[in-house]
Coordinates of N, CA and C in Angstrom, one line a residue:
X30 N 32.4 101.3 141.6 CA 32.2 101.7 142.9 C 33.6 101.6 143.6
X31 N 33.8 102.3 144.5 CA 35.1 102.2 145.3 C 34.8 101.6 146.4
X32 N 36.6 101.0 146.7 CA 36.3 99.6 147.9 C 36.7 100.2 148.9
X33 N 36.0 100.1 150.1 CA 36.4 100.4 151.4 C 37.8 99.6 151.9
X34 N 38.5 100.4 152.5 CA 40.1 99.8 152.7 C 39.6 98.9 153.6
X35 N 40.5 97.5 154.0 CA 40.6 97.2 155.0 C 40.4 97.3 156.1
X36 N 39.7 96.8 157.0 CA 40.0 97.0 158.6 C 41.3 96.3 159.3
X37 N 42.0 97.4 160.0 CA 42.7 96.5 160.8 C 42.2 95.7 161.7
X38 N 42.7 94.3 162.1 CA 42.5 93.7 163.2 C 42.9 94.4 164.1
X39 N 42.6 94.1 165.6 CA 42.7 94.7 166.9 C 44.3 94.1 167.2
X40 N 45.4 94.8 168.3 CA 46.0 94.2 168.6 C 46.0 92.7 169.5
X41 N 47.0 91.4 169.0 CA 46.6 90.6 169.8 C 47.5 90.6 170.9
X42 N 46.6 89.9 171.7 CA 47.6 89.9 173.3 C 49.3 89.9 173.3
X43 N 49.7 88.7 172.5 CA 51.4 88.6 172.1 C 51.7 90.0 171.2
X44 N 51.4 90.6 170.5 CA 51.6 92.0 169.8 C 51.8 92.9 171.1
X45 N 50.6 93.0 172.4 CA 51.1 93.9 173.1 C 52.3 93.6 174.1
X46 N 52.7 92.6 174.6 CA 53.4 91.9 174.8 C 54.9 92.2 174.4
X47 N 55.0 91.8 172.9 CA 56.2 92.3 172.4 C 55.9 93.9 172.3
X48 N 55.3 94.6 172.0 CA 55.4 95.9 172.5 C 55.8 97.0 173.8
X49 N 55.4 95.8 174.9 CA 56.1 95.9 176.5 C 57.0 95.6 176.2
X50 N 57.9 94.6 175.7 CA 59.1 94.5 175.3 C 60.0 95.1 174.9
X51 N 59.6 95.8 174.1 CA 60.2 96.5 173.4 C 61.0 97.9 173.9
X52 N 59.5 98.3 174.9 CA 59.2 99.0 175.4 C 60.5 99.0 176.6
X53 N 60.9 98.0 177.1 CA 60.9 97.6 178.6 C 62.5 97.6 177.9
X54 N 62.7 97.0 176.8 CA 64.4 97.2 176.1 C 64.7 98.1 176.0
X55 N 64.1 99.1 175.3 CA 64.0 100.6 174.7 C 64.7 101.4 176.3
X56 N 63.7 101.0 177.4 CA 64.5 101.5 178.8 C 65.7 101.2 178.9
X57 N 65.6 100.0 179.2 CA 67.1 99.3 179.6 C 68.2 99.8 178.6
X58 N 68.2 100.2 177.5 CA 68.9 100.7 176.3 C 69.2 102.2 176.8
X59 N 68.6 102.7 176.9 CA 68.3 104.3 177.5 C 69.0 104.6 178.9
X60 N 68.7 103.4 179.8 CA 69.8 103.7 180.9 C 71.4 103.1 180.9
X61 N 71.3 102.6 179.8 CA 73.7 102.0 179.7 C 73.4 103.5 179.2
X62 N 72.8 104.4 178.4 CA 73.4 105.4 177.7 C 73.6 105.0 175.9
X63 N 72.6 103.9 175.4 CA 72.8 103.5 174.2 C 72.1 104.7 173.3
X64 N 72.4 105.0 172.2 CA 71.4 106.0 171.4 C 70.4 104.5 170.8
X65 N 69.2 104.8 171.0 CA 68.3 104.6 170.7 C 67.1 104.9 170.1
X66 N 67.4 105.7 168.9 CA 66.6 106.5 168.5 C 66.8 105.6 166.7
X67 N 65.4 106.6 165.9 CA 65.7 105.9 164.6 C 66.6 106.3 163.4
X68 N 66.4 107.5 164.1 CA 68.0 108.6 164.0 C 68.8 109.3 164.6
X69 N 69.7 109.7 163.9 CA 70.7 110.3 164.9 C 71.5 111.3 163.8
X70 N 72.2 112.0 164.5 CA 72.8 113.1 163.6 C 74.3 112.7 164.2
X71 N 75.2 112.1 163.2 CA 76.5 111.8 163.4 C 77.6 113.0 163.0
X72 N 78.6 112.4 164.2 CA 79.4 114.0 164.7 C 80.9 114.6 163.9
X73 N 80.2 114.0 162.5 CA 81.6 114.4 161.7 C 81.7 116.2 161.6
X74 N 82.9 116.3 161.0 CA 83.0 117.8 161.4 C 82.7 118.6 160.2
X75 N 82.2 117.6 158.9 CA 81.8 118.2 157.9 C 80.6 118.8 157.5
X76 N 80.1 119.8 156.7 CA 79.0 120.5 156.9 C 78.4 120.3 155.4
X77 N 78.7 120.0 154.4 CA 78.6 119.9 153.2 C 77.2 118.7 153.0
X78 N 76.1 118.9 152.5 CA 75.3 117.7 152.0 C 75.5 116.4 151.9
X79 N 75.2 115.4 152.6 CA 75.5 114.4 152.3 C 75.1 113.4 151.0
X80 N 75.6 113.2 149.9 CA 75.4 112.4 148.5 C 75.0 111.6 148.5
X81 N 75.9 110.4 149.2 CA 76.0 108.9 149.1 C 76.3 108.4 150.6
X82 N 75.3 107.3 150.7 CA 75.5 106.5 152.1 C 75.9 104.7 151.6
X83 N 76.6 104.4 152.3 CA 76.7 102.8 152.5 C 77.1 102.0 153.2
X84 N 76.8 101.4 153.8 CA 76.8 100.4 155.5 C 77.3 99.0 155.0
X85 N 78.1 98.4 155.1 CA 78.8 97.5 155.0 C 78.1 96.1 155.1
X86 N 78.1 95.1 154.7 CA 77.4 93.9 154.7 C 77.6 93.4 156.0
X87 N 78.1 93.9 157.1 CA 78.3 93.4 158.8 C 77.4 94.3 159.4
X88 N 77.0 95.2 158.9 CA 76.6 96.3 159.7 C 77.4 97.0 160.4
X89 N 78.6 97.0 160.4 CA 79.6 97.3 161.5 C 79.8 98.7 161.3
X90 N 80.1 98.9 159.7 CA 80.7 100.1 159.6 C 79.8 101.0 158.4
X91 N 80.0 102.5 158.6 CA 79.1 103.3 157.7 C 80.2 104.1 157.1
X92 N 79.5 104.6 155.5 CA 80.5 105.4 155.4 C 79.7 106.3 154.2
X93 N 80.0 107.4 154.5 CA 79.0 108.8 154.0 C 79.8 109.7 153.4
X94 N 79.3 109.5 152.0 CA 80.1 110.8 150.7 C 79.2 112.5 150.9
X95 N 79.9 113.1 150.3 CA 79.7 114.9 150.3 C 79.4 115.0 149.2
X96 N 78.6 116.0 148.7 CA 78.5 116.8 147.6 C 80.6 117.7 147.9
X97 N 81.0 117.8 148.8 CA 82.1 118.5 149.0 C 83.6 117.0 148.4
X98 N 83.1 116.0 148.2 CA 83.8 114.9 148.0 C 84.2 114.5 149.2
X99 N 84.4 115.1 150.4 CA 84.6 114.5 151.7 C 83.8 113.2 151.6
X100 N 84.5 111.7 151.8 CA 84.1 110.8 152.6 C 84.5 110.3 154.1
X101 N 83.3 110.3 154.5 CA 83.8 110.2 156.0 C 83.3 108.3 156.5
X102 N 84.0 107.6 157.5 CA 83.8 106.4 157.1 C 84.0 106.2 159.4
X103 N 82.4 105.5 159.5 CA 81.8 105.5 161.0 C 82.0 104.2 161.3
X104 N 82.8 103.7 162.3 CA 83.0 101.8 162.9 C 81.9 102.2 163.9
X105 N 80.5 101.1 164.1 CA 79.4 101.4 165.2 C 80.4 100.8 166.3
X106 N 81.1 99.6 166.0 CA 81.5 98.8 167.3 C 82.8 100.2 168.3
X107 N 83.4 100.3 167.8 CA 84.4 101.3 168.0 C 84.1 103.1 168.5
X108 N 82.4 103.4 168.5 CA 82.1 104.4 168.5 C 81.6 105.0 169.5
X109 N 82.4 106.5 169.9 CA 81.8 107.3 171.2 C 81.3 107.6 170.9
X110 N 79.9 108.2 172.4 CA 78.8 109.0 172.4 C 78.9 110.4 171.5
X111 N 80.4 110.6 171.2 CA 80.5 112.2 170.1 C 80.1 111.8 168.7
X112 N 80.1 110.4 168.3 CA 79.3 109.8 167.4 C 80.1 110.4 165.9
X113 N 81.4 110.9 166.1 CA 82.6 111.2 165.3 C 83.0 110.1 164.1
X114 N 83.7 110.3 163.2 CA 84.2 109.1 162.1 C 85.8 109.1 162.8
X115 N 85.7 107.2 162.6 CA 87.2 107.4 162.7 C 87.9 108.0 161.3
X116 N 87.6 108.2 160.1 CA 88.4 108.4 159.1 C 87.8 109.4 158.5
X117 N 88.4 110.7 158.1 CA 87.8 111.1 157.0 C 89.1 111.6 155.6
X118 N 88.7 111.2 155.0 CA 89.4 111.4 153.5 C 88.9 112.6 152.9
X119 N 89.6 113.4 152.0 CA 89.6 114.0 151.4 C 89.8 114.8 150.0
X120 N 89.8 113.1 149.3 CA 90.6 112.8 148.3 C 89.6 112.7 147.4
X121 N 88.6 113.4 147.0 CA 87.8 113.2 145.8 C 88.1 114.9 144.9
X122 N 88.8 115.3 144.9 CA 89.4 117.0 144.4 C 87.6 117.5 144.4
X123 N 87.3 117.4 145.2 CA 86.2 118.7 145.2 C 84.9 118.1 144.3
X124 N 85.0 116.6 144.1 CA 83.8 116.5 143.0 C 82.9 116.0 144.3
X125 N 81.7 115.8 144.0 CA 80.4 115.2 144.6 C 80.8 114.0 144.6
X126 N 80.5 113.6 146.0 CA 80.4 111.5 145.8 C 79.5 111.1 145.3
X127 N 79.4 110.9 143.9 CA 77.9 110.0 143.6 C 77.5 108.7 144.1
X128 N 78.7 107.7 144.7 CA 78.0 106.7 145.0 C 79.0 105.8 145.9
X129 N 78.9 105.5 146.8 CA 80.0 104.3 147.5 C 79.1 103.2 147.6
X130 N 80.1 101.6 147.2 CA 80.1 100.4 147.7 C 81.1 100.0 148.0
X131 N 80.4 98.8 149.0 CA 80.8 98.2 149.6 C 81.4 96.9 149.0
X132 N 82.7 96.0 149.3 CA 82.4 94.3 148.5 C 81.7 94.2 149.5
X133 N 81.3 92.9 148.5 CA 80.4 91.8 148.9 C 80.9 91.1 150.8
X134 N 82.4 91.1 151.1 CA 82.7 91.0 152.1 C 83.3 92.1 153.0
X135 N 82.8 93.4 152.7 CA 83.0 94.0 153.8 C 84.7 94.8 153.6
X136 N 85.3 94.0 153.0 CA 86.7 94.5 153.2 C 87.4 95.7 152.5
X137 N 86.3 96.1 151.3 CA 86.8 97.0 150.2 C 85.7 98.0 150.0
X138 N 85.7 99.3 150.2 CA 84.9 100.5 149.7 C 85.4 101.2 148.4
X139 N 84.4 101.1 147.2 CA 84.4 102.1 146.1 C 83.4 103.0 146.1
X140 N 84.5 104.4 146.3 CA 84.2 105.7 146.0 C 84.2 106.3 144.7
X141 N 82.7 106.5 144.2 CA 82.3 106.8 142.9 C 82.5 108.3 143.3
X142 N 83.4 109.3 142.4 CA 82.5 110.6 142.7 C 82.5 111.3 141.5
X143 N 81.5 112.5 141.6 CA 80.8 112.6 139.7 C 82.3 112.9 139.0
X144 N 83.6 112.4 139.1 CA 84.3 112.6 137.8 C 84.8 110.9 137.5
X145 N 85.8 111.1 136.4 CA 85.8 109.8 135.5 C 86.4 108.7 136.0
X146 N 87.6 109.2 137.4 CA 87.7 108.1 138.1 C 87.2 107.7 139.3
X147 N 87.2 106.4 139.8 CA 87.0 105.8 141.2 C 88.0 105.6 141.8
X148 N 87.6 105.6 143.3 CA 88.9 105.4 144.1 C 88.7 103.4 144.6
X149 N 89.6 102.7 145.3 CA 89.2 101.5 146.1 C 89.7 101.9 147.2
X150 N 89.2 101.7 148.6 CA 90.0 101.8 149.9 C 89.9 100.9 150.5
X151 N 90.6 100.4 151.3 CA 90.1 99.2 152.1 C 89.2 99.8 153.4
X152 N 89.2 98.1 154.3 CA 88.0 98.9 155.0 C 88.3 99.6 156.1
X153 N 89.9 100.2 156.2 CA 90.0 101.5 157.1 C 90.3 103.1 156.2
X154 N 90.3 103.2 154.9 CA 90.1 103.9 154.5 C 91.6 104.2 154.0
X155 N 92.4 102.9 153.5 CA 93.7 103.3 152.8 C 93.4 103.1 151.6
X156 N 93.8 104.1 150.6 CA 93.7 103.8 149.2 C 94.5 102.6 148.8
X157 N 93.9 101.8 148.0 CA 94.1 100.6 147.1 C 94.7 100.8 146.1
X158 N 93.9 101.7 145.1 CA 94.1 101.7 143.8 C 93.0 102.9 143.3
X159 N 93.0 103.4 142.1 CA 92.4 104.2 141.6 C 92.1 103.9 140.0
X160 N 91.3 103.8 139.1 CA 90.6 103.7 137.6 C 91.5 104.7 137.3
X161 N 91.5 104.1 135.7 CA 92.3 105.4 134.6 C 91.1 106.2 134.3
X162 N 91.1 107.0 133.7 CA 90.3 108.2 133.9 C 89.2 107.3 132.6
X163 N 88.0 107.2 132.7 CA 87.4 106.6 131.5 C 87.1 107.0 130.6
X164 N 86.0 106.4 130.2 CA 85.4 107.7 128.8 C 84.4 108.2 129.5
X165 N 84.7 109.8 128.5 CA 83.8 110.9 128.7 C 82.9 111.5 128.3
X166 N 82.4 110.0 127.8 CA 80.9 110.1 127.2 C 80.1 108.9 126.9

């Protein structure tokens, strides 16, 4: 026999509460002019698919690979309403970014992109160092 799902409980009084809350922030957010939404379309000037995303262990900063190899690299603290990157690189010769991390502290981005080497950049987007080309199989 099949089980009937769950019922939800009703909201409780503190639930709607933090909901006004939320609600009442959500305004106050809305009038400095904060983006407050759960997304947003950021105002790099590249048009190419985006591959790879990764946000830094501070949350501070974002930084978004291409199918075009463009990596473009977003500081939230640092950021106008045009919602622009401060950095964009264009140093992956045309391969797809398969994957960027982050260290563990924030200070260092590797740029995987689908060929044999990686790049290191720090965390304004100057090259470090680059891998010998690996194996190709």
């Amino acid at each position: 026999a099949s089980e009937a799902a769950p019922r939800v409980p009703p909201a409780t009084e503190a639930q709607e509460i933090d909901s006004d809350d939320e609600r009442n922030a959500l305004s106050r957010a809305r009038d400095w002019g904060a983006p407050v939404r759960r997304e947003c379309v950021l105002g790099g000037a590249r048009v190419a698919p985006v591959s790879a995303l990764a946000l830094d262990p501070r949350g501070n900063r974002l930084a978004s690979g291409a199918t075009d190899g463009c990596v473009e690299m977003y500081d939230f603290g640092g950021m106008t309403a045009s919602l622009r990157p401060f950095r964009t690189l264009e140093g992956c010769a045309e391969q797809r970014v398969a994957d960027l991390s982050w260290s563990c502290t924030g200070d260092n981005l590797l740029v995987c992109p689908a060929a044999p080497r990686a790049k290191l950049l720090d965390r304004d987007g100057r090259t470090l160092g680059e891998t010998s080309r690996g194996d190709m199989y």
